[in-house]
Amino acid sequence: MKSHTDYLWFNTPDRRGYINITPTIAEHVESSGVREGLCLVNAMHITASVYINDDEPGLIRDYDDWLERLAPHAPVDRYRHNGAEDNADAHMKRQVMGREAVVAVTGGKLDFGPWEQIFYGEFDGGRRKRVLVKIIGE
């Protein structure tokens, strides 16, 4: 069995952002040499997310609006977690969007359903964060 590990780094300038990382993950799968297996993509910070959905600008804006209504950033004093930082809302947004995505690798390629893409979701930007890419298989 082969195993390939790498890390992606992000530092988004805005508090929230959504980045399609599918082409980058596909490059990692190709360079791994794995033809049949699994690809795990995991946000390694508790205020960021990795998720799979459609790369449609309206949907991404809808997600952002919905998450902000669900766990608004301000006023920050509404949250008990806020103290040294003001990111309680980011923790909640990550909990909803998830921490990872696992995609099958078939024939050396990511094996998606129609329209599926992998995204990095940032909910407390302005600092460097990493994402684990782990590919295993034959």
PDB file of C-alpha atoms in Angstrom, residues 43-135:
ATOM      1  CA  ALA A  43      -8.703  21.170   8.097  1.00  0.00           C
ATOM      2  CA  MET A  44      -6.230  21.124  10.977  1.00  0.00           C
ATOM      3  CA  HIS A  45      -7.606  24.214  12.708  1.00  0.00           C
ATOM      4  CA  ILE A  46     -10.824  24.409  14.699  1.00  0.00           C
ATOM      5  CA  THR A  47     -12.055  27.563  12.974  1.00  0.00           C
ATOM      6  CA  ALA A  48     -11.730  26.255   9.401  1.00  0.00           C
ATOM      7  CA  SER A  49     -13.495  23.586   7.398  1.00  0.00           C
ATOM      8  CA  VAL A  50     -13.111  21.274   4.425  1.00  0.00           C
ATOM      9  CA  TYR A  51     -16.328  20.316   2.684  1.00  0.00           C
ATOM     10  CA  ILE A  52     -17.677  19.089  -0.662  1.00  0.00           C
ATOM     11  CA  ASN A  53     -20.343  20.867  -2.669  1.00  0.00           C
ATOM     12  CA  ASP A  54     -21.052  22.686  -5.931  1.00  0.00           C
ATOM     13  CA  ASP A  55     -18.764  25.516  -7.092  1.00  0.00           C
ATOM     14  CA  GLU A  56     -21.567  27.943  -7.846  1.00  0.00           C
ATOM     15  CA  PRO A  57     -21.092  31.550  -6.660  1.00  0.00           C
ATOM     16  CA  GLY A  58     -24.710  31.981  -5.569  1.00  0.00           C
ATOM     17  CA  LEU A  59     -24.557  28.840  -3.434  1.00  0.00           C
ATOM     18  CA  ILE A  60     -21.320  29.988  -1.790  1.00  0.00           C
ATOM     19  CA  ARG A  61     -22.888  33.363  -0.932  1.00  0.00           C
ATOM     20  CA  ASP A  62     -25.985  31.539   0.351  1.00  0.00           C
ATOM     21  CA  TYR A  63     -23.793  29.376   2.597  1.00  0.00           C
ATOM     22  CA  ASP A  64     -21.999  32.430   3.937  1.00  0.00           C
ATOM     23  CA  ASP A  65     -25.247  34.304   4.607  1.00  0.00           C
ATOM     24  CA  TRP A  66     -26.827  31.243   6.232  1.00  0.00           C
ATOM     25  CA  LEU A  67     -23.818  30.599   8.479  1.00  0.00           C
ATOM     26  CA  GLU A  68     -23.705  34.239   9.546  1.00  0.00           C
ATOM     27  CA  ARG A  69     -27.408  34.109  10.471  1.00  0.00           C
ATOM     28  CA  LEU A  70     -26.877  30.811  12.296  1.00  0.00           C
ATOM     29  CA  ALA A  71     -23.814  32.001  14.271  1.00  0.00           C
ATOM     30  CA  PRO A  72     -23.346  35.749  13.804  1.00  0.00           C
ATOM     31  CA  HIS A  73     -19.937  37.169  14.585  1.00  0.00           C
ATOM     32  CA  ALA A  74     -21.237  40.273  16.364  1.00  0.00           C
ATOM     33  CA  PRO A  75     -21.973  41.214  18.970  1.00  0.00           C
ATOM     34  CA  VAL A  76     -19.063  39.162  20.283  1.00  0.00           C
ATOM     35  CA  ASP A  77     -20.187  39.465  23.908  1.00  0.00           C
ATOM     36  CA  ARG A  78     -23.084  37.080  23.186  1.00  0.00           C
ATOM     37  CA  TYR A  79     -20.622  34.154  23.385  1.00  0.00           C
ATOM     38  CA  ARG A  80     -19.030  32.765  26.550  1.00  0.00           C
ATOM     39  CA  HIS A  81     -16.013  31.458  24.595  1.00  0.00           C
ATOM     40  CA  ASN A  82     -14.887  34.934  23.553  1.00  0.00           C
ATOM     41  CA  GLY A  83     -12.200  36.363  25.784  1.00  0.00           C
ATOM     42  CA  ALA A  84      -8.686  36.517  24.436  1.00  0.00           C
ATOM     43  CA  GLU A  85     -10.144  36.068  20.938  1.00  0.00           C
ATOM     44  CA  ASP A  86     -13.467  36.906  19.312  1.00  0.00           C
ATOM     45  CA  ASN A  87     -13.932  33.731  17.287  1.00  0.00           C
ATOM     46  CA  ALA A  88     -16.656  31.689  19.011  1.00  0.00           C
ATOM     47  CA  ASP A  89     -18.811  32.047  15.905  1.00  0.00           C
ATOM     48  CA  ALA A  90     -16.019  30.544  13.788  1.00  0.00           C
ATOM     49  CA  HIS A  91     -15.935  27.415  15.955  1.00  0.00           C
ATOM     50  CA  MET A  92     -19.675  26.989  15.487  1.00  0.00           C
ATOM     51  CA  LYS A  93     -19.507  27.540  11.722  1.00  0.00           C
ATOM     52  CA  ARG A  94     -16.778  24.890  11.475  1.00  0.00           C
ATOM     53  CA  GLN A  95     -18.897  22.455  13.481  1.00  0.00           C
ATOM     54  CA  VAL A  96     -21.720  22.819  10.955  1.00  0.00           C
ATOM     55  CA  MET A  97     -19.535  22.644   7.825  1.00  0.00           C
ATOM     56  CA  GLY A  98     -17.315  19.814   9.042  1.00  0.00           C
ATOM     57  CA  ARG A  99     -13.598  19.240   9.380  1.00  0.00           C
ATOM     58  CA  GLU A 100     -12.795  16.895   6.493  1.00  0.00           C
ATOM     59  CA  ALA A 101     -13.701  15.308   3.215  1.00  0.00           C
ATOM     60  CA  VAL A 102     -12.868  11.814   2.033  1.00  0.00           C
ATOM     61  CA  VAL A 103     -12.969  11.121  -1.696  1.00  0.00           C
ATOM     62  CA  ALA A 104     -12.450   7.819  -3.477  1.00  0.00           C
ATOM     63  CA  VAL A 105      -9.511   7.577  -5.872  1.00  0.00           C
ATOM     64  CA  THR A 106     -10.344   5.502  -8.942  1.00  0.00           C
ATOM     65  CA  GLY A 107      -7.997   5.105 -11.892  1.00  0.00           C
ATOM     66  CA  GLY A 108      -5.622   7.650 -10.334  1.00  0.00           C
ATOM     67  CA  LYS A 109      -8.283  10.395 -10.231  1.00  0.00           C
ATOM     68  CA  LEU A 110     -10.677  11.831  -7.664  1.00  0.00           C
ATOM     69  CA  ASP A 111     -13.968   9.971  -8.105  1.00  0.00           C
ATOM     70  CA  PHE A 112     -16.695  12.612  -7.676  1.00  0.00           C
ATOM     71  CA  GLY A 113     -20.415  12.752  -8.241  1.00  0.00           C
ATOM     72  CA  PRO A 114     -21.793  15.415 -10.591  1.00  0.00           C
ATOM     73  CA  TRP A 115     -20.764  18.952  -9.653  1.00  0.00           C
ATOM     74  CA  GLU A 116     -18.822  17.908  -6.539  1.00  0.00           C
ATOM     75  CA  GLN A 117     -15.789  19.995  -5.637  1.00  0.00           C
ATOM     76  CA  ILE A 118     -13.609  20.236  -2.506  1.00  0.00           C
ATOM     77  CA  PHE A 119     -13.537  23.544  -0.631  1.00  0.00           C
ATOM     78  CA  TYR A 120     -11.533  25.079   2.170  1.00  0.00           C
ATOM     79  CA  GLY A 121     -13.833  27.205   4.327  1.00  0.00           C
ATOM     80  CA  GLU A 122     -12.271  29.877   6.526  1.00  0.00           C
ATOM     81  CA  PHE A 123     -14.258  31.371   9.401  1.00  0.00           C
ATOM     82  CA  ASP A 124     -11.552  33.247  11.359  1.00  0.00           C
ATOM     83  CA  GLY A 125      -9.060  34.442   8.756  1.00  0.00           C
ATOM     84  CA  GLY A 126      -6.032  36.631   8.980  1.00  0.00           C
ATOM     85  CA  ARG A 127      -3.585  33.981  10.135  1.00  0.00           C
ATOM     86  CA  ARG A 128      -1.795  31.020   8.616  1.00  0.00           C
ATOM     87  CA  LYS A 129      -3.618  27.678   8.796  1.00  0.00           C
ATOM     88  CA  ARG A 130      -2.958  24.248   7.335  1.00  0.00           C
ATOM     89  CA  VAL A 131      -4.865  21.446   5.700  1.00  0.00           C
ATOM     90  CA  LEU A 132      -3.689  17.833   5.711  1.00  0.00           C
ATOM     91  CA  VAL A 133      -3.822  15.853   2.473  1.00  0.00           C
ATOM     92  CA  LYS A 134      -3.446  12.078   3.058  1.00  0.00           C
ATOM     93  CA  ILE A 135      -3.739   9.687   0.137  1.00  0.00           C
TER      94      ILE A 135
END
